[in-house]
Amino acid sequence: MLVKRLFLLGLALVSARAIAQDMPDMWTKGAATQKEHPNLQWFKDAKFGLFIHWGLYSKLGGNWKDSSYYGSGEWLQYRAQIPAAEYEQVADSFNPVDFDAAQWAQTAKDAGIGYMVITAKHHEGFSMYDSKVSDFDIMDASPYKKDPMKALSAACKAQGIPFGFYYSQFLDWHEPNGGGNNWDFDEKKKDYLRYYREKSVPQLKELLTNYGPLGIVWFDMPGGLTKEQTRQMIDSLRTLQPGCLFSSRVGHDLGDYRDFGDSEVPPVPIPGAWESIYTHNDSWGFIAHDMNFKAPGEIIRLLSNVASKGGNLMLNVGPDGTGKWPAYSVQYLLATGKWLKQYGESIYGTTHGLIPAQPWGVTTAKKQRLYLHVWTPPANGMLRVPYMKAKVTSVTLLGSTTPVKWKQLPEELQVQLPATLPDTRNTVLLVNYTGTQPDYSGERTQTVSTQYTQTEIPAIWAQTKGQAQNKLLTYSHYFGDWKHDNCATAIREPADELVFNLQVQDPGDYKIILEYACTDKMPVREAVVQMVGQQLSFLTLRTGEYDINKPLLYIQHAAGIVKVTQPGSQTLSIKPMTAAGTELFWLRKVILQPVR
Ligand code: H79
């Protein structure tokens, strides 16, 4: 969990607002001691960033000698334990002749990108810019003999895209005193402060001096410094560019905005400025044999999901060693940009949605405007928006003149969708209203309806009784591919009950499916689901051991069917039948499936 902790070195959150109520601490707590950076608004409004991982590892593409590696290509030197002296020689033939700064910036612009962050130096220690501090840089050590970062910063400026550098401030596998390389260098002999003094900080100063105004310095993997030392480093860098934002991974809660773990979206709206980072395929740095690219529809939904919780999505692309982006990255980012051309109003400059996630999708908001992101239309086309209290004045399909019928009831807004939606991935509706709409985003009641194939309820929405508690479980499917699951855990006895509040819109029979992991330390137990006076008892099924470096397996266990005869509020509860010292399971989701 150490790694996880490092990731979560988040920024102090500004104020605990209404949306934070009842949420598990881990998501919403923050020291609240720090003053907000005065230059945060552009970042909050930008919503969609482009991350670029580019270094010597891009040329290696996940292959070293006779072995090939999957996931996190930028970790190749570590995984193959390549001696620094040997790795150095990769630079001899690193010559990205196809790099075209104007093209990169143009593609970013057309993709609807609001800021760009590129690796100036990753953990391998190689500087992708002209550094006077180290000879292990693109200018001195490679045949390219140009500074691509000069060209890229200028091209972004020309496109009006805020530009920033990723800089790994502590790990450096090339330097005897840098963090991380224990295969060449004795860790006991390392002088981390000397590394900061002689390479890290001077290089950060170069970056903050020679590339014009920077939007962001994206620090990663803090280490080797106390809070006070980190503060001093920040102060010395701040004077160079007071307007530049520093990411939370600078360490000790001293960043200007909060980054979640790699590939992590928080389960609830989070106040303050924050960012989720994902990569387009399965690796940050280029891997020749990685073809698992997210489709445009996946990017669009991820972006709207993150925006619905109030954050930014920074999506990564890994160009190869010649300077070309993977063809699918260009193609799918441009497709995302096309969607943003029509629907960008529902993303840029928005805040988290005021209505919690519904079976049809999510919401984002602006002053007196609510955007309905329809991912999954109801079978009968009648979209129900609960909690709509403010007076609605119009409902339109964004970027379309086709009128839609709607009516407002005391408890909800109802919209009749057209038979075919303009965009099957995410069609956005704009709801204009007058007056004030209360913020219901923290509301934990889940809509259940027969109009959808199923309703999935994340376990984090349960009220936890007794000792039961929500816990963030981290694990990986392969190297660097982190998964972050919120599960209900610590359920040992009947008093450790989970209670879900439901709003059932349509009566009917529903199959109740529990999605959980049940590790070897959790013996088979009897438990019960209760809903509308009906009891479904079941025996837990085992799924396998938990190990942070392996997949955590879940089973979808159908506990049975309940009959709902009346629409309205219901509760669904889960508890073990008897007490034991062991945990029942780790519950990730409850799924209610209308029986057809
Ligand atoms: O740049 C990308 C990753 O390379 C970087 N962050 C994103 C943006 C990153 N650096 N470190 N990590 C992510 C965390 C990696 C931790 C681990 Fe390990 C690598 C866990 C297992 C392998 C290091 C080595 C710690 C334990 C073993």
Coordinates of C-alpha atoms and ligand atoms in Angstrom, one line a residue:
M1 CA 0.0 0.0 0.0
L2 CA 3.0 2.3 0.2
V3 CA 2.7 3.0 -3.5
K4 CA -0.9 3.8 -3.1
R5 CA -0.1 6.2 -0.3
L6 CA 2.3 8.0 -2.5
F7 CA -0.3 8.4 -5.2
L8 CA -2.8 9.8 -2.8
L9 CA -0.5 12.5 -1.5
G10 CA -3.3 14.8 -2.5
L11 CA -3.7 18.5 -2.3
A12 CA -5.5 20.0 0.7
L13 CA -9.1 20.3 -0.3
V14 CA -10.6 23.6 0.0
S15 CA -13.8 23.3 1.9
A16 CA -16.1 20.4 2.8
R17 CA -19.2 21.3 0.9
A18 CA -22.6 19.7 1.0
I19 CA -21.6 17.1 -1.5
A20 CA -19.0 15.8 0.9
Q21 CA -21.5 14.9 3.5
D22 CA -21.7 11.2 4.5
M23 CA -18.9 10.3 2.2
P24 CA -16.1 8.1 3.5
D25 CA -13.3 10.3 4.7
M26 CA -10.7 9.0 2.3
W27 CA -12.4 10.8 -0.6
T28 CA -13.2 14.1 0.8
K29 CA -10.9 14.9 3.7
G30 CA -8.1 17.4 3.3
A31 CA -6.0 19.6 5.5
A32 CA -7.8 22.7 4.2
T33 CA -4.9 24.7 5.5
Q34 CA -3.5 25.8 2.2
K35 CA -4.6 28.8 0.2
E36 CA -5.9 28.1 -3.2
H37 CA -3.5 28.9 -6.0
P38 CA -4.8 32.1 -7.7
N39 CA -4.2 30.7 -11.2
L40 CA -6.4 27.6 -10.8
Q41 CA -9.4 28.6 -12.9
W42 CA -8.0 27.9 -16.3
F43 CA -7.2 24.4 -15.1
K44 CA -10.6 23.8 -13.7
D45 CA -12.3 25.0 -16.9
A46 CA -10.0 23.1 -19.3
K47 CA -11.3 19.6 -18.3
F48 CA -9.4 17.6 -21.0
G49 CA -5.6 17.4 -20.9
L50 CA -3.2 15.5 -23.1
F51 CA -0.4 13.6 -21.4
I52 CA 2.6 12.5 -23.5
H53 CA 5.2 10.0 -22.4
W54 CA 8.2 10.2 -24.6
G55 CA 11.8 9.1 -23.9
L56 CA 14.4 6.5 -24.7
Y57 CA 11.9 3.8 -23.7
S58 CA 9.7 4.9 -26.6
K59 CA 12.4 3.6 -29.0
L60 CA 12.6 0.3 -27.1
G61 CA 8.9 -0.2 -27.3
G62 CA 8.7 -2.7 -24.5
N63 CA 11.4 -5.0 -25.9
W64 CA 14.8 -5.7 -24.5
K65 CA 17.1 -8.3 -26.0
D66 CA 15.1 -11.5 -26.3
S67 CA 12.3 -10.5 -24.0
S68 CA 9.2 -8.3 -24.4
Y69 CA 7.3 -6.8 -21.6
Y70 CA 3.7 -5.6 -21.4
G71 CA 2.5 -2.5 -19.5
S72 CA 4.3 0.7 -18.5
G73 CA 6.9 0.7 -21.2
E74 CA 8.7 3.6 -19.4
W75 CA 9.6 1.1 -16.6
L76 CA 11.5 -1.2 -19.0
Q77 CA 15.0 -0.4 -17.6
Y78 CA 13.7 -1.3 -14.1
R79 CA 11.9 -4.5 -15.3
A80 CA 14.8 -5.8 -17.3
Q81 CA 17.3 -4.5 -14.7
I82 CA 19.3 -2.9 -17.4
P83 CA 22.6 -1.4 -16.1
A84 CA 22.7 2.3 -16.4
A85 CA 25.9 2.2 -18.6
E86 CA 24.2 -0.1 -21.0
Y87 CA 20.9 1.8 -21.1
E88 CA 22.9 4.9 -21.9
Q89 CA 23.8 3.5 -25.2
V90 CA 20.1 3.6 -26.3
A91 CA 20.6 7.3 -26.7
D92 CA 23.3 6.8 -29.3
S93 CA 20.7 5.9 -31.9
F94 CA 17.7 7.8 -30.5
N95 CA 16.8 10.0 -33.5
P96 CA 13.1 11.0 -33.7
V97 CA 13.3 12.5 -37.2
D98 CA 9.5 12.2 -37.6
F99 CA 8.8 14.4 -34.7
D100 CA 6.6 17.3 -35.9
A101 CA 5.8 19.8 -33.1
A102 CA 3.3 21.7 -35.2
Q103 CA 1.5 18.4 -36.1
W104 CA 1.3 17.3 -32.5
A105 CA -0.1 20.6 -31.3
Q106 CA -2.6 20.6 -34.2
T107 CA -3.8 17.1 -33.4
A108 CA -4.1 18.1 -29.8
K109 CA -6.1 21.2 -30.8
D110 CA -8.4 19.2 -33.1
A111 CA -8.9 16.7 -30.3
G112 CA -10.3 19.4 -28.1
I113 CA -7.4 19.3 -25.7
G114 CA -7.2 22.1 -23.1
Y115 CA -3.6 21.6 -21.9
M116 CA -0.6 19.4 -22.7
V117 CA 1.9 17.8 -20.3
I118 CA 5.0 16.0 -21.7
T119 CA 7.8 14.0 -20.0
A120 CA 10.9 16.2 -19.7
K121 CA 12.6 13.4 -17.7
H122 CA 11.1 10.2 -16.6
H123 CA 12.6 7.7 -14.1
E124 CA 15.1 6.5 -16.7
G125 CA 16.9 9.9 -16.2
F126 CA 17.2 10.9 -19.8
S127 CA 16.3 14.6 -20.4
M128 CA 14.2 15.1 -23.5
Y129 CA 15.3 18.7 -23.8
D130 CA 18.6 20.7 -24.0
S131 CA 19.9 20.5 -20.5
K132 CA 23.2 22.1 -19.3
V133 CA 22.9 20.2 -16.0
S134 CA 23.3 16.7 -17.5
D135 CA 24.9 15.3 -20.6
F136 CA 22.4 12.5 -20.6
D137 CA 20.0 14.6 -22.7
I138 CA 18.7 14.6 -26.2
M139 CA 21.1 17.4 -27.2
D140 CA 24.4 15.9 -26.0
A141 CA 23.8 12.1 -26.0
S142 CA 21.7 11.5 -29.1
P143 CA 22.2 12.2 -32.9
Y144 CA 19.0 14.3 -33.0
K145 CA 20.9 17.5 -31.9
K146 CA 17.7 19.6 -31.5
D147 CA 15.5 20.5 -28.6
P148 CA 12.1 19.0 -29.3
M149 CA 10.7 20.7 -26.2
K150 CA 11.5 24.2 -27.6
A151 CA 9.6 23.4 -30.7
L152 CA 6.7 21.8 -28.8
S153 CA 6.3 24.6 -26.3
A154 CA 6.3 27.1 -29.2
A155 CA 3.8 25.1 -31.2
C156 CA 1.4 24.8 -28.2
K157 CA 1.7 28.5 -27.6
A158 CA 0.8 29.1 -31.2
Q159 CA -2.3 27.0 -30.7
G160 CA -3.2 28.6 -27.4
I161 CA -2.7 25.3 -25.5
P162 CA -1.3 25.7 -22.0
F163 CA 1.9 23.6 -21.9
G164 CA 3.6 21.8 -19.0
F165 CA 6.3 19.4 -18.2
Y166 CA 6.2 16.0 -16.3
Y167 CA 9.3 15.7 -14.2
S168 CA 10.2 12.7 -12.1
Q169 CA 11.9 14.6 -9.3
F170 CA 13.2 11.7 -7.1
L171 CA 13.6 8.5 -9.2
D172 CA 16.5 8.5 -11.6
W173 CA 17.9 5.2 -12.6
H174 CA 20.9 6.8 -14.4
E175 CA 22.3 8.6 -11.4
P176 CA 24.1 7.0 -8.4
N177 CA 22.3 9.3 -6.0
G178 CA 18.9 9.2 -7.7
G179 CA 16.1 7.1 -6.3
G180 CA 15.2 3.7 -7.5
N181 CA 18.2 2.0 -9.1
N182 CA 19.5 -0.5 -6.7
W183 CA 20.9 -2.9 -9.3
D184 CA 23.8 -0.6 -10.2
F185 CA 24.0 1.6 -7.1
D186 CA 24.1 0.7 -3.4
E187 CA 21.0 2.3 -1.8
K188 CA 22.9 2.7 1.5
K189 CA 25.4 5.0 -0.2
K190 CA 22.9 7.2 -1.9
D191 CA 22.7 10.9 -1.0
Y192 CA 19.2 11.9 -2.2
L193 CA 19.7 15.5 -1.2
R194 CA 22.7 15.7 -3.4
Y195 CA 20.7 14.4 -6.3
Y196 CA 18.1 17.1 -5.7
R197 CA 20.8 19.7 -5.4
E198 CA 22.8 18.7 -8.4
K199 CA 20.3 17.5 -10.9
S200 CA 16.6 17.6 -10.0
V201 CA 16.2 21.1 -8.8
P202 CA 18.7 22.7 -11.4
Q203 CA 16.8 20.9 -14.2
L204 CA 13.4 22.0 -12.9
K205 CA 14.9 25.6 -12.9
E206 CA 16.0 25.1 -16.5
L207 CA 12.5 24.0 -17.5
L208 CA 10.9 26.9 -15.6
T209 CA 13.3 29.4 -17.3
N210 CA 13.8 28.3 -20.9
Y211 CA 10.3 27.4 -22.2
G212 CA 8.1 30.4 -21.7
P213 CA 5.2 30.4 -19.3
L214 CA 4.4 26.9 -18.2
G215 CA 0.9 25.9 -17.2
I216 CA 2.0 22.9 -15.0
V217 CA 5.0 21.1 -13.6
W218 CA 3.7 17.6 -13.2
F219 CA 5.8 16.1 -10.4
D220 CA 5.6 12.3 -9.9
M221 CA 6.7 9.8 -7.3
P222 CA 7.9 12.0 -4.4
G223 CA 10.7 10.7 -2.1
G224 CA 13.7 11.6 -0.1
L225 CA 12.5 14.9 1.2
T226 CA 10.8 16.0 4.4
K227 CA 7.8 18.3 4.2
E228 CA 9.9 21.3 5.1
Q229 CA 12.5 20.4 2.4
T230 CA 9.7 20.0 -0.2
R231 CA 8.3 23.4 0.8
Q232 CA 11.7 24.9 0.3
M233 CA 12.1 23.3 -3.1
I234 CA 8.7 24.6 -4.1
D235 CA 9.4 28.1 -2.9
S236 CA 12.6 28.2 -4.9
L237 CA 10.8 27.1 -8.0
R238 CA 7.8 29.3 -7.5
T239 CA 9.8 32.5 -7.7
L240 CA 10.6 31.6 -11.3
Q241 CA 7.0 31.2 -12.4
P242 CA 4.5 32.1 -9.7
G243 CA 1.6 31.3 -12.1
C244 CA 2.7 27.7 -12.8
L245 CA 0.7 25.0 -11.1
F246 CA 2.4 22.0 -9.4
S247 CA 0.8 18.6 -9.3
S248 CA 0.0 17.0 -6.0
R249 CA 2.7 14.4 -6.5
V250 CA 5.3 17.0 -5.5
G251 CA 4.5 15.4 -2.2
H252 CA 3.4 16.2 1.4
D253 CA 0.1 17.6 0.3
L254 CA 1.9 20.7 -1.1
G255 CA 0.6 20.6 -4.7
D256 CA -1.8 23.1 -6.2
Y257 CA -4.4 20.5 -7.3
R258 CA -5.1 16.9 -6.5
D259 CA -4.1 13.9 -8.7
F260 CA -5.7 10.6 -8.0
G261 CA -3.9 7.3 -8.6
D262 CA -2.9 6.3 -12.1
S263 CA -6.2 5.2 -13.8
E264 CA -8.5 6.2 -11.0
V265 CA -11.8 8.1 -11.0
P266 CA -13.1 8.9 -7.5
P267 CA -16.5 7.4 -6.9
V268 CA -18.1 10.7 -5.8
P269 CA -17.9 14.4 -6.7
I270 CA -14.8 15.9 -5.1
P271 CA -14.5 19.6 -4.3
G272 CA -11.5 21.7 -5.4
A273 CA -9.3 21.2 -8.5
W274 CA -8.3 17.7 -9.4
E275 CA -7.4 15.4 -12.2
S276 CA -7.7 11.7 -13.2
I277 CA -5.0 10.4 -15.4
Y278 CA -5.5 7.5 -17.9
T279 CA -3.5 6.2 -20.8
H280 CA -5.0 5.6 -24.2
N281 CA -3.9 2.0 -24.4
D282 CA -2.3 -0.2 -21.7
S283 CA 1.0 1.6 -21.3
W284 CA 2.2 5.2 -20.7
G285 CA 5.4 4.9 -22.8
F286 CA 5.1 3.4 -26.3
I287 CA 4.8 -0.4 -26.5
A288 CA 5.0 -1.8 -30.0
H289 CA 2.7 -4.8 -29.2
D290 CA 0.0 -2.9 -27.2
M291 CA -3.1 -2.5 -29.4
N292 CA -5.6 -2.1 -26.6
F293 CA -6.7 1.4 -27.4
K294 CA -9.8 3.0 -25.8
A295 CA -12.5 3.6 -28.4
P296 CA -13.8 7.1 -28.9
G297 CA -16.9 6.2 -27.1
E298 CA -14.9 5.0 -24.1
I299 CA -12.9 8.2 -24.0
I300 CA -16.1 10.3 -24.3
R301 CA -17.8 8.5 -21.4
L302 CA -14.6 8.6 -19.3
L303 CA -14.3 12.3 -19.9
S304 CA -18.0 13.0 -19.1
N305 CA -17.8 10.7 -16.0
V306 CA -14.8 12.6 -14.6
A307 CA -16.4 15.9 -15.4
S308 CA -19.6 14.8 -13.7
K309 CA -17.6 14.5 -10.5
G310 CA -15.9 17.9 -11.0
G311 CA -12.5 16.9 -12.3
N312 CA -10.3 16.9 -15.4
L313 CA -9.3 13.9 -17.5
M314 CA -5.7 13.9 -18.7
L315 CA -5.4 11.2 -21.3
N316 CA -1.9 9.9 -22.3
V317 CA -0.5 9.2 -25.7
G318 CA 2.8 7.4 -26.2
P319 CA 4.6 8.4 -29.4
D320 CA 7.3 6.0 -30.7
G321 CA 11.0 6.5 -30.9
T322 CA 10.7 8.2 -34.3
G323 CA 8.3 10.7 -33.0
K324 CA 5.1 9.3 -34.5
W325 CA 1.9 8.8 -32.4
P326 CA 0.2 5.4 -32.7
A327 CA -2.3 5.7 -35.6
Y328 CA -5.2 4.7 -33.4
S329 CA -4.3 7.5 -30.9
V330 CA -4.5 10.1 -33.7
Q331 CA -7.7 8.6 -35.1
Y332 CA -9.6 8.2 -31.8
L333 CA -8.5 11.5 -30.3
L334 CA -9.7 13.3 -33.4
A335 CA -13.0 11.4 -33.1
T336 CA -13.2 12.6 -29.5
G337 CA -12.5 16.1 -30.7
K338 CA -15.4 15.8 -33.2
W339 CA -17.8 14.9 -30.4
L340 CA -16.4 17.8 -28.3
K341 CA -17.1 20.2 -31.2
Q342 CA -20.8 19.5 -30.9
Y343 CA -21.0 18.8 -27.2
G344 CA -18.0 20.6 -25.7
E345 CA -20.3 23.1 -23.9
S346 CA -21.3 20.2 -21.6
I347 CA -17.7 19.6 -20.6
Y348 CA -15.6 22.8 -20.8
G349 CA -16.1 25.2 -17.9
T350 CA -18.6 22.9 -16.1
T351 CA -18.8 21.8 -12.5
H352 CA -19.9 18.5 -11.2
G353 CA -23.5 17.6 -12.0
L354 CA -26.2 18.4 -9.4
I355 CA -28.1 15.1 -10.0
P356 CA -26.3 11.9 -9.0
A357 CA -25.5 9.2 -11.6
Q358 CA -28.6 7.6 -13.1
P359 CA -29.1 4.3 -15.0
W360 CA -29.0 6.4 -18.2
G361 CA -25.8 8.4 -17.5
V362 CA -24.4 11.4 -15.7
T363 CA -24.8 15.1 -15.4
T364 CA -22.6 18.2 -15.5
A365 CA -23.6 21.8 -14.7
K366 CA -23.1 25.5 -15.3
K367 CA -25.0 28.4 -13.9
Q368 CA -28.7 27.6 -14.5
R369 CA -27.8 24.9 -16.9
L370 CA -27.8 21.2 -16.4
Y371 CA -26.4 18.8 -19.0
L372 CA -27.7 15.3 -19.2
H373 CA -25.2 12.9 -20.7
V374 CA -27.2 10.1 -22.0
W375 CA -25.1 7.0 -22.3
T376 CA -27.9 4.4 -22.2
P377 CA -31.4 5.5 -23.2
P378 CA -34.4 4.0 -21.5
A379 CA -36.2 1.3 -23.6
N380 CA -39.4 3.4 -23.7
G381 CA -37.5 6.6 -24.5
M382 CA -38.8 8.4 -21.4
L383 CA -35.8 9.9 -19.6
R384 CA -36.5 10.6 -15.9
V385 CA -34.4 13.1 -14.1
P386 CA -35.1 13.0 -10.4
Y387 CA -34.5 15.8 -7.9
M388 CA -35.2 18.5 -10.5
K389 CA -36.6 21.2 -8.3
A390 CA -35.7 24.5 -10.0
K391 CA -38.2 25.7 -12.7
V392 CA -37.2 24.3 -16.0
T393 CA -37.6 26.7 -18.9
S394 CA -36.4 24.5 -21.8
V395 CA -34.9 21.2 -22.7
T396 CA -32.9 20.8 -26.0
L397 CA -30.6 18.4 -27.7
L398 CA -27.2 20.1 -27.7
G399 CA -26.1 21.2 -31.1
S400 CA -29.4 20.1 -32.7
T401 CA -32.6 21.9 -33.6
T402 CA -34.8 18.8 -33.3
P403 CA -37.3 19.7 -30.5
V404 CA -37.9 17.3 -27.6
K405 CA -41.0 17.0 -25.5
W406 CA -40.7 17.4 -21.7
K407 CA -42.7 18.0 -18.6
Q408 CA -41.8 18.8 -15.1
L409 CA -43.5 17.1 -12.1
P410 CA -42.9 18.1 -8.5
E411 CA -40.3 15.3 -8.0
E412 CA -38.8 14.9 -11.5
L413 CA -38.3 16.1 -15.0
Q414 CA -39.4 13.8 -17.8
V415 CA -38.0 14.1 -21.2
Q416 CA -39.3 12.1 -24.2
L417 CA -36.2 11.2 -26.3
P418 CA -36.3 11.0 -30.1
A419 CA -36.5 7.4 -31.4
T420 CA -32.9 7.5 -32.5
L421 CA -30.3 9.5 -30.6
P422 CA -27.9 11.7 -32.6
D423 CA -24.9 10.1 -30.8
T424 CA -25.2 6.5 -29.5
R425 CA -22.1 7.0 -27.3
N426 CA -23.2 10.0 -25.5
T427 CA -26.0 12.4 -26.6
V428 CA -26.2 15.4 -24.4
L429 CA -29.4 17.3 -23.5
L430 CA -29.3 20.9 -22.2
V431 CA -31.8 21.7 -19.4
N432 CA -32.2 25.5 -18.8
Y433 CA -33.8 26.6 -15.6
T434 CA -34.4 29.7 -13.5
G435 CA -33.8 30.1 -9.8
T436 CA -31.6 27.8 -7.8
Q437 CA -31.3 24.1 -8.2
P438 CA -30.1 22.4 -5.0
D439 CA -27.1 20.1 -5.2
Y440 CA -28.2 16.5 -4.9
S441 CA -25.0 15.0 -6.1
G442 CA -24.3 13.5 -2.7
E443 CA -27.7 11.8 -2.6
R444 CA -27.2 8.1 -2.1
T445 CA -30.6 6.8 -3.3
Q446 CA -30.2 4.8 -6.4
T447 CA -32.8 4.7 -9.2
V448 CA -34.0 1.2 -10.2
S449 CA -36.0 0.7 -13.3
T450 CA -37.1 -1.9 -15.8
Q451 CA -36.2 0.4 -18.7
Y452 CA -32.6 -0.6 -18.5
T453 CA -30.9 -3.9 -18.9
Q454 CA -29.7 -3.5 -15.3
T455 CA -28.9 -1.0 -12.6
E456 CA -25.5 -1.2 -11.1
I457 CA -25.1 0.2 -7.6
P458 CA -21.5 0.7 -6.4
A459 CA -21.0 -0.6 -2.9
I460 CA -19.7 2.8 -1.8
W461 CA -23.3 4.0 -1.9
A462 CA -24.3 1.7 1.0
Q463 CA -24.8 2.9 4.5
T464 CA -22.5 0.9 6.5
K465 CA -23.7 -0.3 9.9
G466 CA -21.6 -1.8 12.8
Q467 CA -18.0 -2.3 11.8
A468 CA -18.6 -2.5 8.1
Q469 CA -16.6 0.1 6.1
N470 CA -15.7 1.2 2.6
K471 CA -12.2 0.5 1.6
L472 CA -10.2 1.3 -1.5
L473 CA -8.5 -1.9 -2.9
T474 CA -5.7 -1.5 -5.3
Y475 CA -4.2 -4.2 -7.5
S476 CA -3.0 -4.7 -11.0
H477 CA -3.7 -6.9 -13.9
Y478 CA -0.2 -6.5 -15.3
F479 CA 2.7 -4.2 -14.5
G480 CA 1.7 -0.7 -13.9
D481 CA -2.0 -1.3 -14.7
W482 CA -3.5 -0.2 -11.5
K483 CA -7.1 -0.9 -10.6
H484 CA -8.7 1.0 -7.7
D485 CA -11.9 -0.6 -6.4
N486 CA -14.1 0.8 -3.7
C487 CA -15.5 -2.1 -1.8
A488 CA -17.6 -2.6 1.3
T489 CA -15.4 -4.6 3.7
A490 CA -15.1 -5.6 7.4
I491 CA -18.5 -7.4 7.4
R492 CA -18.1 -10.0 10.1
E493 CA -21.4 -10.2 12.0
P494 CA -25.1 -9.5 11.4
A495 CA -24.7 -6.0 12.9
D496 CA -22.2 -5.2 10.2
E497 CA -25.0 -4.6 7.7
L498 CA -25.0 -2.8 4.4
V499 CA -28.1 -0.8 3.6
F500 CA -28.8 0.6 0.1
N501 CA -31.6 3.1 -0.5
L502 CA -33.4 2.6 -3.7
Q503 CA -36.0 4.5 -5.6
V504 CA -37.8 1.8 -7.7
Q505 CA -39.5 3.5 -10.7
D506 CA -41.3 0.5 -12.1
P507 CA -42.7 -2.6 -10.3
G508 CA -41.6 -6.0 -11.5
D509 CA -39.4 -9.0 -10.7
Y510 CA -35.7 -8.1 -10.2
K511 CA -32.8 -10.5 -10.0
I512 CA -30.3 -9.4 -7.3
I513 CA -26.7 -10.0 -8.2
L514 CA -23.8 -9.4 -5.9
E515 CA -20.4 -8.7 -7.3
Y516 CA -17.8 -9.5 -4.7
A517 CA -14.3 -11.0 -4.1
C518 CA -14.1 -13.7 -1.5
T519 CA -10.4 -14.4 -0.7
D520 CA -8.9 -17.5 0.8
K521 CA -9.0 -15.9 4.2
M522 CA -12.8 -15.7 4.0
P523 CA -14.4 -19.1 4.6
V524 CA -17.8 -19.9 3.0
R525 CA -20.5 -18.3 5.0
E526 CA -24.3 -17.9 4.8
A527 CA -25.6 -14.4 4.3
V528 CA -28.9 -12.8 3.4
V529 CA -30.3 -10.1 1.1
Q530 CA -33.5 -8.5 2.3
M531 CA -35.8 -6.4 0.2
V532 CA -39.5 -5.6 0.2
G533 CA -40.0 -8.1 3.0
Q534 CA -38.4 -10.9 1.0
Q535 CA -35.3 -12.7 2.1
L536 CA -32.7 -14.3 -0.2
S537 CA -30.2 -16.4 1.6
F538 CA -27.1 -17.6 -0.1
L539 CA -23.7 -19.2 0.6
T540 CA -20.7 -17.1 -0.5
L541 CA -18.5 -18.4 -3.3
R542 CA -14.7 -18.2 -3.1
T543 CA -12.8 -16.2 -5.7
G544 CA -9.1 -16.4 -4.8
E545 CA -6.3 -14.7 -3.0
Y546 CA -5.6 -10.9 -2.8
D547 CA -2.2 -9.7 -3.9
I548 CA -1.6 -6.1 -4.9
N549 CA 0.4 -7.3 -8.0
K550 CA -2.2 -9.7 -9.3
P551 CA -5.8 -9.4 -10.6
L552 CA -8.4 -9.3 -7.9
L553 CA -11.1 -11.6 -9.1
Y554 CA -14.8 -10.9 -8.5
I555 CA -17.8 -13.2 -9.0
Q556 CA -21.3 -12.0 -10.0
H557 CA -23.4 -14.1 -7.7
A558 CA -27.1 -14.1 -8.3
A559 CA -28.7 -14.3 -4.8
G560 CA -32.2 -14.7 -6.2
I561 CA -35.3 -12.8 -7.4
V562 CA -37.4 -10.3 -5.5
K563 CA -40.9 -9.1 -6.6
V564 CA -41.6 -5.4 -6.3
T565 CA -45.3 -4.6 -6.6
Q566 CA -45.3 -0.9 -5.9
P567 CA -43.0 1.8 -7.2
G568 CA -41.3 4.0 -4.5
S569 CA -38.6 4.0 -1.9
Q570 CA -37.2 0.7 -0.9
T571 CA -34.1 -0.5 1.0
L572 CA -31.9 -3.5 0.1
S573 CA -29.8 -4.8 2.9
I574 CA -27.1 -7.4 3.1
K575 CA -25.7 -9.1 6.2
P576 CA -24.2 -12.4 7.3
M577 CA -26.5 -14.8 9.1
T578 CA -24.2 -15.4 12.0
A579 CA -21.1 -13.8 13.6
A580 CA -17.6 -15.0 12.8
G581 CA -14.1 -13.6 13.1
T582 CA -13.6 -13.6 9.4
E583 CA -14.9 -11.2 6.8
L584 CA -17.9 -12.1 4.7
F585 CA -16.6 -10.8 1.4
W586 CA -15.5 -7.6 -0.3
L587 CA -18.5 -6.3 -2.1
R588 CA -17.9 -4.1 -5.2
K589 CA -21.4 -3.8 -6.6
V590 CA -25.0 -4.8 -6.3
I591 CA -26.8 -5.3 -9.7
L592 CA -30.5 -5.3 -10.0
Q593 CA -31.6 -6.9 -13.2
P594 CA -35.2 -6.7 -14.4
V595 CA -36.5 -10.2 -15.2
R596 CA -37.7 -10.3 -18.8
Ligands
H79_1 O1 4.5 7.9 -15.6 C1 3.6 6.9 -15.3 C2 4.2 5.9 -14.5 O2 5.4 5.4 -15.0 C3 4.3 6.6 -13.2 N1 3.2 7.4 -13.1 C4 2.5 7.4 -14.4 C5 2.0 8.8 -14.7 C6 4.6 5.8 -12.1 N2 5.7 5.8 -11.4 N3 5.7 5.0 -10.5 N4 4.5 4.4 -10.4 C7 3.8 4.9 -11.4 C8 4.2 3.5 -9.4 C9 4.8 2.2 -9.7 C10 4.9 1.4 -8.7 C11 5.3 0.0 -8.9 FE1 6.7 -1.0 -8.2 C12 6.1 -0.4 -10.0 C13 4.8 -1.0 -8.2 C14 5.2 -2.2 -8.8 C15 6.1 -1.8 -9.8 C16 8.3 0.0 -7.6 C17 8.7 -1.2 -8.1 C18 7.5 -0.2 -6.5 C19 7.4 -1.5 -6.3 C20 8.1 -2.2 -7.3

